[in-house]
Short mmCIF file of C-alpha atoms and ligand atoms in Angstrom, two decimals:
data_model
loop_
_atom_site.label_atom_id
_atom_site.label_comp_id
_atom_site.label_asym_id
_atom_site.label_seq_id
_atom_site.Cartn_x
_atom_site.Cartn_y
_atom_site.Cartn_z
CA MET A 23 -7.01 14.81 -17.04
CA SER A 24 -6.12 11.20 -17.54
CA LEU A 25 -7.13 7.57 -17.61
CA ILE A 26 -4.60 4.85 -16.83
CA LYS A 27 -5.58 1.31 -17.71
CA SER A 28 -3.18 -1.23 -16.31
CA ILE A 29 -3.08 -4.85 -15.25
CA SER A 30 -3.63 -3.75 -11.66
CA GLY A 31 -6.86 -1.88 -12.41
CA ILE A 32 -8.14 1.33 -13.92
CA ARG A 33 -7.39 4.76 -12.51
CA GLY A 34 -8.36 8.16 -13.73
CA THR A 35 -9.74 11.62 -13.15
CA ILE A 36 -13.45 12.25 -12.81
CA GLY A 37 -15.22 14.21 -15.56
CA GLY A 38 -14.54 14.95 -19.21
CA LYS A 39 -14.52 12.70 -22.24
CA VAL A 40 -14.90 8.93 -22.41
CA ASP A 41 -11.65 6.98 -22.68
CA GLU A 42 -9.67 10.05 -21.64
CA ASN A 43 -10.90 10.12 -18.03
CA LEU A 44 -12.66 7.84 -15.56
CA THR A 45 -16.15 8.62 -16.84
CA PRO A 46 -19.32 6.67 -15.96
CA LEU A 47 -19.04 4.77 -19.25
CA ASP A 48 -15.45 3.76 -18.46
CA VAL A 49 -16.49 2.59 -14.98
CA VAL A 50 -19.33 0.48 -16.41
CA LYS A 51 -17.13 -0.99 -19.13
CA PHE A 52 -14.33 -1.93 -16.78
CA THR A 53 -16.68 -3.37 -14.16
CA SER A 54 -18.38 -5.40 -16.89
CA ALA A 55 -14.96 -6.73 -17.93
CA PHE A 56 -14.06 -7.78 -14.39
CA GLY A 57 -17.46 -9.40 -13.81
CA THR A 58 -17.24 -11.24 -17.13
CA TRP A 59 -13.72 -12.39 -16.31
CA LEU A 60 -14.96 -13.81 -12.99
CA GLN A 61 -17.83 -15.58 -14.75
CA ASN A 62 -15.44 -17.04 -17.36
CA ASN A 63 -13.09 -18.34 -14.68
CA LYS A 64 -15.49 -19.73 -12.10
CA ASN A 65 -17.30 -22.97 -12.60
CA LYS A 66 -20.40 -21.87 -10.79
CA LYS A 67 -23.55 -19.98 -11.50
CA ASP A 68 -24.14 -17.61 -8.62
CA LEU A 69 -21.20 -15.29 -8.10
CA THR A 70 -20.80 -12.74 -5.33
CA VAL A 71 -18.54 -9.67 -5.33
CA VAL A 72 -17.77 -7.52 -2.28
CA VAL A 73 -17.55 -3.77 -2.96
CA GLY A 74 -16.17 -1.08 -0.65
CA ARG A 75 -14.94 2.48 -1.11
CA ASP A 76 -12.87 5.20 0.47
CA ALA A 77 -14.53 8.52 1.33
CA ARG A 78 -13.57 10.53 -1.74
CA ILE A 79 -16.26 12.80 -3.18
CA SER A 80 -16.86 10.72 -6.32
CA GLY A 81 -17.12 7.48 -4.29
CA ALA A 82 -20.91 7.25 -4.00
CA MET A 83 -21.39 7.94 -7.72
CA VAL A 84 -18.80 5.36 -8.78
CA ASN A 85 -20.20 2.87 -6.27
CA SER A 86 -23.69 3.13 -7.82
CA LEU A 87 -22.28 2.46 -11.27
CA VAL A 88 -20.19 -0.50 -10.14
CA THR A 89 -22.82 -2.24 -8.03
CA ALA A 90 -25.57 -1.80 -10.63
CA THR A 91 -23.31 -3.10 -13.40
CA LEU A 92 -22.45 -6.21 -11.42
CA GLN A 93 -26.16 -6.82 -10.78
CA GLY A 94 -26.78 -6.34 -14.49
CA LEU A 95 -24.35 -9.16 -15.17
CA GLY A 96 -26.25 -11.37 -12.74
CA ILE A 97 -23.61 -11.09 -9.99
CA HIS A 98 -24.69 -10.66 -6.36
CA VAL A 99 -23.24 -7.62 -4.61
CA ILE A 100 -22.33 -7.22 -0.95
CA ASP A 101 -21.76 -3.51 -0.48
CA LEU A 102 -19.63 -2.48 2.52
CA GLY A 103 -20.11 1.21 1.72
CA LEU A 104 -17.39 3.32 3.36
CA SER A 105 -14.53 0.90 3.94
CA THR A 106 -10.78 0.47 3.65
CA THR A 107 -8.68 -1.51 1.22
CA PRO A 108 -7.57 -4.02 3.90
CA THR A 109 -11.14 -4.35 5.24
CA VAL A 110 -12.46 -5.34 1.80
CA GLU A 111 -9.53 -7.75 1.44
CA VAL A 112 -10.46 -9.41 4.75
CA MET A 113 -14.18 -9.53 3.96
CA VAL A 114 -13.96 -11.26 0.54
CA PRO A 115 -12.92 -14.66 1.98
CA GLU A 116 -14.88 -14.00 5.19
CA LEU A 117 -18.10 -13.76 3.15
CA ASN A 118 -17.11 -16.60 0.79
CA ALA A 119 -17.27 -14.15 -2.10
CA ASP A 120 -15.70 -14.75 -5.50
CA GLY A 121 -13.98 -11.39 -5.83
CA GLY A 122 -13.86 -7.82 -4.64
CA ILE A 123 -13.68 -4.29 -5.97
CA ILE A 124 -12.24 -1.44 -3.94
CA LEU A 125 -13.10 2.05 -5.13
CA THR A 126 -10.15 4.21 -4.20
CA ALA A 127 -7.38 6.17 -5.84
CA SER A 128 -5.27 5.56 -2.73
CA HIS A 129 -3.04 8.56 -1.97
CA ASN A 130 -3.98 10.49 -5.13
CA PRO A 131 -5.78 13.86 -4.86
CA LYS A 132 -9.54 14.29 -4.87
CA GLN A 133 -10.13 14.44 -8.64
CA TRP A 134 -8.92 10.83 -8.97
CA ASN A 135 -10.70 7.56 -8.42
CA ALA A 136 -9.93 3.96 -9.33
CA LEU A 137 -11.10 0.36 -9.30
CA LYS A 138 -8.80 -2.11 -7.54
CA LEU A 139 -9.61 -5.73 -8.26
CA LEU A 140 -9.45 -8.65 -5.84
CA ASN A 141 -9.69 -12.40 -6.41
CA GLY A 142 -11.65 -14.84 -4.24
CA LYS A 143 -8.88 -14.86 -1.63
CA GLY A 144 -9.21 -11.11 -1.21
CA GLU A 145 -5.82 -10.58 -2.85
CA PHE A 146 -4.98 -8.36 -5.83
CA ILE A 147 -5.40 -10.20 -9.11
CA ASN A 148 -2.06 -10.95 -10.77
CA GLY A 149 -0.66 -9.49 -13.98
CA GLU A 150 -1.88 -12.33 -16.18
CA ASP A 151 -5.45 -12.02 -14.87
CA GLY A 152 -5.28 -8.24 -15.13
CA ALA A 153 -4.30 -8.52 -18.79
CA GLU A 154 -7.34 -10.74 -19.43
CA VAL A 155 -9.64 -8.18 -17.79
CA LEU A 156 -8.12 -5.42 -19.94
CA ALA A 157 -8.63 -7.45 -23.11
CA LEU A 158 -12.27 -8.09 -22.21
CA ALA A 159 -12.79 -4.35 -21.63
CA GLU A 160 -11.22 -3.63 -25.00
CA ASN A 161 -13.48 -6.06 -26.88
CA GLU A 162 -16.64 -5.20 -24.92
CA ASP A 163 -17.69 -8.83 -25.23
CA PHE A 164 -20.27 -8.78 -22.45
CA ASN A 165 -23.43 -10.77 -21.96
CA TYR A 166 -25.78 -9.20 -19.43
CA ALA A 167 -28.33 -11.15 -17.42
CA GLU A 168 -31.97 -11.48 -18.34
CA VAL A 169 -34.57 -9.98 -16.05
CA ASP A 170 -35.16 -13.05 -13.89
CA PHE A 171 -31.45 -13.47 -13.24
CA LEU A 172 -30.28 -10.03 -12.12
CA GLY A 173 -27.86 -10.02 -9.19
CA LYS A 174 -29.06 -9.35 -5.65
CA TYR A 175 -27.86 -6.41 -3.60
CA GLU A 176 -27.05 -6.47 0.12
CA GLU A 177 -25.42 -3.92 2.43
CA ARG A 178 -23.19 -4.92 5.34
CA HIS A 179 -22.30 -2.53 8.14
CA ASP A 180 -20.27 -4.84 10.38
CA ALA A 181 -17.09 -5.12 8.32
CA PHE A 182 -14.95 -2.88 10.57
CA ASP A 183 -16.15 -4.85 13.64
CA ILE A 184 -15.15 -8.13 11.98
CA HIS A 185 -11.80 -6.81 10.71
CA ILE A 186 -10.89 -5.33 14.11
CA GLN A 187 -11.98 -8.46 16.00
CA LYS A 188 -9.73 -10.58 13.78
CA ILE A 189 -6.83 -8.26 14.64
CA LEU A 190 -7.56 -8.41 18.38
CA ASN A 191 -7.67 -12.22 18.15
CA LEU A 192 -4.12 -12.44 16.71
CA PRO A 193 -1.75 -14.03 19.25
CA MET A 194 0.92 -11.42 18.43
CA VAL A 195 -1.42 -8.53 19.32
CA ASP A 196 -1.38 -7.98 23.09
CA ALA A 197 -4.40 -5.79 23.76
CA GLU A 198 -3.97 -6.00 27.53
CA ALA A 199 -0.39 -4.74 27.38
CA ILE A 200 -1.54 -1.81 25.20
CA LYS A 201 -4.53 -1.01 27.41
CA ALA A 202 -2.28 -0.86 30.48
CA LYS A 203 -0.30 1.94 28.83
CA LYS A 204 -3.34 4.20 28.20
CA PHE A 205 -1.62 5.72 25.18
CA LYS A 206 -2.74 9.16 24.04
CA VAL A 207 -2.87 9.07 20.24
CA VAL A 208 -3.61 11.72 17.60
CA VAL A 209 -5.06 10.40 14.31
CA ASP A 210 -4.92 12.16 10.92
CA ALA A 211 -7.02 10.18 8.44
CA VAL A 212 -7.18 12.95 5.83
CA ASN A 213 -11.00 12.92 6.16
CA SER A 214 -11.35 9.47 4.67
CA THR A 215 -12.43 6.12 6.08
CA GLY A 216 -9.38 5.70 8.32
CA GLY A 217 -11.20 8.32 10.39
CA ILE A 218 -13.76 5.65 11.31
CA ALA A 219 -11.63 2.51 11.43
CA ILE A 220 -8.47 3.69 13.22
CA PRO A 221 -10.23 5.44 16.15
CA GLN A 222 -12.51 2.38 16.56
CA LEU A 223 -9.46 0.10 16.74
CA LEU A 224 -7.65 2.46 19.15
CA ARG A 225 -10.64 2.63 21.47
CA GLU A 226 -10.69 -1.19 21.58
CA LEU A 227 -7.05 -0.94 22.64
CA GLY A 228 -7.86 1.45 25.48
CA CYS A 229 -6.20 4.49 23.90
CA ASN A 230 -7.21 8.09 24.43
CA VAL A 231 -7.95 9.15 20.84
CA ILE A 232 -7.68 12.71 19.54
CA LYS A 233 -9.16 12.98 16.06
CA LEU A 234 -7.68 15.30 13.46
CA TYR A 235 -9.29 15.15 10.00
CA CYS A 236 -11.35 12.05 10.83
CA GLU A 237 -14.64 13.13 9.17
CA PRO A 238 -15.09 10.73 6.24
CA ASN A 239 -16.36 13.41 3.86
CA GLY A 240 -13.64 13.15 1.21
CA HIS A 241 -12.54 16.77 1.55
CA PHE A 242 -8.83 16.15 1.93
CA PRO A 243 -7.42 18.95 4.13
CA HIS A 244 -3.92 18.36 2.77
CA ASN A 245 -2.31 16.32 0.02
CA PRO A 246 -3.33 12.78 1.01
CA GLU A 247 0.06 11.16 0.46
CA PRO A 248 1.55 10.65 3.95
CA LEU A 249 4.81 12.49 3.32
CA LYS A 250 6.59 14.85 5.70
CA GLU A 251 5.72 17.98 3.73
CA HIS A 252 1.98 17.29 4.11
CA LEU A 253 1.93 16.43 7.81
CA GLY A 254 2.67 19.68 9.60
CA ASP A 255 -0.73 19.83 11.36
CA ILE A 256 -0.53 16.48 13.12
CA CYS A 257 3.08 17.08 14.18
CA GLU A 258 1.97 20.33 15.84
CA LEU A 259 -1.06 18.75 17.49
CA VAL A 260 0.92 15.80 18.92
CA LYS A 261 3.24 18.30 20.63
CA LYS A 262 0.43 20.54 21.83
CA GLU A 263 -1.58 17.64 23.25
CA LYS A 264 1.53 16.01 24.72
CA ALA A 265 0.40 12.81 23.00
CA ASP A 266 2.47 9.61 22.97
CA LEU A 267 2.06 9.07 19.26
CA GLY A 268 0.57 10.38 16.03
CA ILE A 269 -0.93 8.05 13.42
CA VAL A 270 -1.38 9.01 9.77
CA VAL A 271 -3.06 6.87 7.12
CA ASP A 272 -3.79 7.48 3.46
CA PRO A 273 -7.40 7.58 2.13
CA ASP A 274 -7.73 3.79 1.72
CA VAL A 275 -5.77 2.95 4.87
CA ASP A 276 -3.05 0.72 3.44
CA ARG A 277 -0.19 3.11 4.25
CA LEU A 278 0.76 3.94 7.82
CA ALA A 279 3.04 6.75 8.99
CA LEU A 280 3.86 7.53 12.61
CA VAL A 281 4.77 10.68 14.52
CA ASP A 282 6.81 10.56 17.73
CA GLU A 283 5.96 12.34 21.00
CA ASN A 284 8.10 15.34 19.96
CA GLY A 285 6.12 15.86 16.77
CA GLU A 286 8.87 14.38 14.60
CA LEU A 287 8.13 11.91 11.81
CA PHE A 288 9.12 8.34 12.71
CA GLY A 289 9.85 7.92 9.02
CA GLU A 290 7.50 6.01 6.74
CA GLU A 291 10.27 3.50 6.00
CA TYR A 292 10.52 2.70 9.70
CA THR A 293 6.89 1.65 10.24
CA LEU A 294 7.70 -1.73 8.70
CA VAL A 295 11.12 -1.87 10.37
CA ALA A 296 9.62 -1.47 13.86
CA VAL A 297 6.80 -3.96 13.27
CA ALA A 298 9.26 -6.51 11.82
CA ASP A 299 11.62 -5.97 14.76
CA TYR A 300 8.80 -7.00 17.10
CA LEU A 301 7.53 -9.95 15.06
CA LEU A 302 10.89 -11.48 14.21
CA ARG A 303 11.69 -11.67 17.93
CA HIS A 304 8.71 -13.98 18.38
CA GLN A 305 8.02 -15.63 15.02
CA LYS A 306 10.60 -17.60 13.05
CA GLY A 307 10.70 -16.79 9.36
CA ALA A 308 11.87 -14.34 6.76
CA ALA A 309 11.12 -10.67 6.12
CA VAL A 310 10.40 -9.28 2.64
CA SER A 311 10.21 -5.78 1.23
CA ASN A 312 10.80 -4.33 -2.21
CA LEU A 313 14.14 -3.32 -3.70
CA SER A 314 13.50 0.38 -3.11
CA SER A 315 12.74 0.01 0.60
CA SER A 316 15.21 0.81 3.38
CA ARG A 317 18.13 -1.45 4.18
CA ALA A 318 17.21 -0.98 7.83
CA LEU A 319 14.79 -3.92 7.49
CA ARG A 320 17.59 -6.19 6.26
CA ASP A 321 19.82 -5.08 9.16
CA VAL A 322 17.11 -5.66 11.77
CA ALA A 323 16.21 -9.08 10.31
CA ARG A 324 19.81 -10.26 10.17
CA ASN A 325 20.47 -9.06 13.74
CA LEU A 326 17.62 -11.27 14.87
CA GLY A 327 18.92 -14.25 12.89
CA SER A 328 16.24 -14.01 10.20
CA GLU A 329 16.60 -13.93 6.46
CA TYR A 330 15.66 -10.91 4.37
CA PHE A 331 14.57 -10.95 0.71
CA ALA A 332 13.82 -8.09 -1.70
CA SER A 333 11.18 -8.23 -4.42
CA ALA A 334 10.42 -6.13 -7.47
CA VAL A 335 8.47 -2.96 -6.70
CA GLY A 336 4.69 -3.42 -6.45
CA GLU A 337 2.51 -4.95 -3.76
CA VAL A 338 1.69 -8.04 -5.86
CA ASN A 339 5.43 -8.76 -6.23
CA VAL A 340 6.06 -8.39 -2.50
CA VAL A 341 3.20 -10.79 -1.74
CA THR A 342 4.39 -13.35 -4.32
CA LEU A 343 7.90 -13.39 -2.80
CA MET A 344 6.50 -13.54 0.74
CA LYS A 345 4.58 -16.69 -0.18
CA GLU A 346 7.63 -18.19 -1.89
CA LYS A 347 9.89 -17.51 1.10
CA ASN A 348 7.25 -18.25 3.73
CA ALA A 349 7.83 -14.81 5.20
CA VAL A 350 6.24 -13.94 8.54
CA ILE A 351 6.26 -10.22 7.81
CA GLY A 352 6.64 -8.05 4.74
CA GLY A 353 5.59 -4.87 3.07
CA GLU A 354 6.83 -1.71 1.52
CA GLY A 355 8.89 1.18 2.75
CA ASN A 356 5.98 3.52 2.08
CA GLY A 357 4.34 2.40 5.33
CA GLY A 358 2.71 -0.75 3.95
CA ILE A 359 2.56 -3.57 6.49
CA ILE A 360 1.68 -7.07 5.26
CA TYR A 361 1.10 -9.62 8.01
CA PRO A 362 0.13 -12.97 6.44
CA ASP A 363 -1.33 -14.37 9.67
CA LEU A 364 -4.21 -11.97 8.97
CA HIS A 365 -4.09 -11.64 5.16
CA TYR A 366 -1.78 -10.92 2.23
CA GLY A 367 -2.39 -7.21 1.77
CA ARG A 368 -1.06 -3.94 3.16
CA ASP A 369 -3.05 -3.23 6.30
CA SER A 370 -2.60 -0.15 8.50
CA LEU A 371 -4.96 -1.47 11.16
CA VAL A 372 -2.90 -4.56 11.86
CA GLY A 373 0.19 -2.34 11.60
CA VAL A 374 -1.15 -0.07 14.37
CA ALA A 375 -1.99 -3.02 16.65
CA LEU A 376 1.41 -4.66 16.18
CA PHE A 377 3.32 -1.38 16.58
CA LEU A 378 1.47 -0.50 19.79
CA THR A 379 2.11 -3.99 21.18
CA HIS A 380 5.82 -3.51 20.45
CA LEU A 381 5.82 -0.03 22.00
CA ALA A 382 4.01 -1.26 25.13
CA LYS A 383 6.35 -4.20 25.62
CA GLU A 384 9.52 -2.19 24.98
CA ASP A 385 8.31 0.38 27.50
CA LYS A 386 9.98 3.23 25.60
CA THR A 387 8.85 6.51 24.10
CA VAL A 388 8.35 6.44 20.33
CA SER A 389 11.49 8.55 19.77
CA ALA A 390 13.57 6.24 22.00
CA LEU A 391 12.29 3.22 20.07
CA ARG A 392 13.20 4.91 16.80
CA ALA A 393 16.72 5.58 18.10
CA THR A 394 17.31 1.83 18.43
CA TYR A 395 17.19 1.40 14.64
CA PRO A 396 19.99 2.10 12.17
CA SER A 397 19.46 5.51 10.59
CA TYR A 398 19.45 5.66 6.82
CA PHE A 399 18.57 8.47 4.46
CA MET A 400 17.12 8.19 0.99
CA GLY A 401 17.64 10.23 -2.15
CA LYS A 402 15.48 10.34 -5.27
CA LYS A 403 16.71 11.69 -8.58
CA LYS A 404 16.03 11.10 -12.25
CA ILE A 405 17.91 11.41 -15.47
CA GLU A 406 16.02 12.49 -18.56
CA LEU A 407 17.14 10.87 -21.77
CA THR A 408 16.22 11.34 -25.39
CA PRO A 409 13.79 8.85 -27.00
CA ASP A 410 16.51 7.48 -29.32
CA ILE A 411 18.51 6.08 -26.38
CA ASP A 412 18.07 2.37 -25.65
CA VAL A 413 17.40 2.51 -21.90
CA ASP A 414 17.59 -1.27 -21.43
CA SER A 415 21.07 -1.55 -22.92
CA LEU A 416 22.15 1.44 -20.86
CA LEU A 417 20.98 -0.35 -17.71
CA THR A 418 22.87 -3.48 -18.81
CA LYS A 419 26.02 -1.37 -19.20
CA MET A 420 25.55 -0.08 -15.64
CA GLN A 421 25.11 -3.65 -14.43
CA ASN A 422 28.39 -4.62 -16.10
CA GLU A 423 30.19 -1.57 -14.68
CA TYR A 424 29.40 -2.72 -11.15
CA GLN A 425 29.57 -6.48 -11.60
CA LYS A 426 32.00 -6.81 -8.71
CA GLU A 427 29.31 -5.49 -6.36
CA GLU A 428 26.11 -7.23 -5.27
CA VAL A 429 23.79 -6.53 -8.21
CA SER A 430 20.12 -7.48 -8.62
CA THR A 431 18.27 -7.23 -11.93
CA VAL A 432 14.90 -8.38 -10.61
CA ASP A 433 13.51 -4.90 -11.27
CA GLY A 434 15.79 -2.47 -13.11
CA VAL A 435 19.31 -2.55 -11.66
CA LYS A 436 19.95 -2.45 -7.93
CA ILE A 437 23.54 -2.17 -6.77
CA ASP A 438 24.26 -2.89 -3.12
CA PHE A 439 27.51 -1.33 -1.97
CA GLU A 440 28.86 -1.97 1.51
CA ASN A 441 27.54 1.25 3.07
CA ASN A 442 24.84 2.35 0.63
CA TRP A 443 22.82 1.27 -2.37
CA VAL A 444 21.40 2.59 -5.62
CA HIS A 445 18.34 1.37 -7.49
CA LEU A 446 17.92 2.35 -11.15
CA ARG A 447 14.48 1.90 -12.68
CA LYS A 448 13.29 2.90 -16.10
CA SER A 449 9.95 4.58 -16.54
CA ASN A 450 7.46 2.72 -18.74
CA THR A 451 5.97 5.91 -20.07
CA GLU A 452 8.85 8.37 -20.52
CA PRO A 453 12.54 8.18 -21.50
CA ILE A 454 13.62 8.53 -17.90
CA ILE A 455 15.71 6.53 -15.44
CA ARG A 456 14.70 7.02 -11.83
CA ILE A 457 17.55 6.82 -9.37
CA TYR A 458 16.88 5.84 -5.76
CA THR A 459 19.71 5.87 -3.26
CA GLU A 460 20.15 5.19 0.42
CA ALA A 461 23.10 6.00 2.68
CA PHE A 462 24.03 6.95 6.25
CA SER A 463 23.45 10.67 5.59
CA GLN A 464 21.25 12.72 3.28
CA GLU A 465 24.33 14.34 1.78
CA GLU A 466 25.87 10.97 0.98
CA ALA A 467 22.60 9.68 -0.52
CA ASP A 468 22.34 12.74 -2.77
CA GLU A 469 26.01 12.55 -3.77
CA LEU A 470 25.60 8.89 -4.73
CA GLY A 471 22.68 9.88 -6.96
CA GLU A 472 24.79 12.54 -8.69
CA LYS A 473 27.63 10.07 -9.13
CA MET A 474 25.26 7.62 -10.82
CA ILE A 475 23.92 10.31 -13.14
CA ALA A 476 27.49 11.14 -14.20
CA LYS A 477 28.26 7.45 -14.71
CA ILE A 478 25.13 6.88 -16.82
CA LYS A 479 25.97 9.92 -18.96
CA SER A 480 29.48 8.60 -19.53
CA LEU A 481 28.02 5.36 -20.90
CA ILE A 482 25.63 6.94 -23.41
MG1 MG B 29 -3.32 3.49 -0.37
#
């Protein structure tokens, strides 16, 4: 059981003792802190917050606590009910709201839930703002509204329609080209809200939709993180149905993984690569991902004459760099597509529409499209250290060891060699260095990881 309070929100397991888990009291306290923070920072009286949730079992209970607490502070609530992270992000500015709260523990298993906090632009609040919310929660310095000033409550049921219409209106989404292809598509939404939103979008795009795990009841039929080892069922069904494509999203629909017509994973890293390949052919500007994402994006961008930039890990960092570099596309290798012409947040719906446009225009099978991209393989390892070791100085030593190479210290130490790279990141909670590698083969990626472990040990 656990409760993780961080600048990006509060996340924990349901049940158990206060302050050790995400209990009702913790939910109320944290919501009060966010509402108070909004009131402290806005120079207006009537504030509105948009709330939406994924389909996990605890969602309705947490939603009641959050919406009632906001009303208790005198804040108006627009409740989208079952929604997705990108849908709430789109609806905050759409409804001229002052902030948003998404109730989702993303890809975490069913016992988890979390509050993700959005500012008035529908973007995640930054680290500084998150620290202020945490401090307010710590001090419990809240001032609830008197009876005549309680917040109003309103439900909206048209958020998916609005979100999808905005996607269909994007000049880079060619619905007619997609419709002409009559794609047959299998969808695995792990019984969360992607099971509503993705089929609705696909039907608008003239696809023949086969639903697998699309009942938004929160009973996850497999581990909800869209990784190969959890996706056997959809791979089988795509083959059996002779579908063109399989689509997998996580419970809050900000991560998108694809399956080709042979039932093989397209590779989560390659969702962004394919979408960027399409966009950069038509829109001038840079591409951004984080330091741990595949080099394939850099290769594709450079081939098309575009610049590529890498940010620190974390969606907020990707978005900040995208704004700085005026990027036209960005995201994360975990299947997170950020398309700023719609909004600055990972959005699987826009990812699906852009990918299908690309697929329709290229007139290839999904596996043939995948074969046009450079193939890289990733390795993940870690080295466990003892608490007396100064991890920061160890990382500095590694940086010095490889100073002749291209080294970035934006987030840990990333060393770009000619044919591969390694990214060393320290854990904030344990004496561990995580070692991410990428190379032209799995063997090479794993060997590079081992080589780095040996090098780190030699420097201790
Ligand atoms: Mg997610």
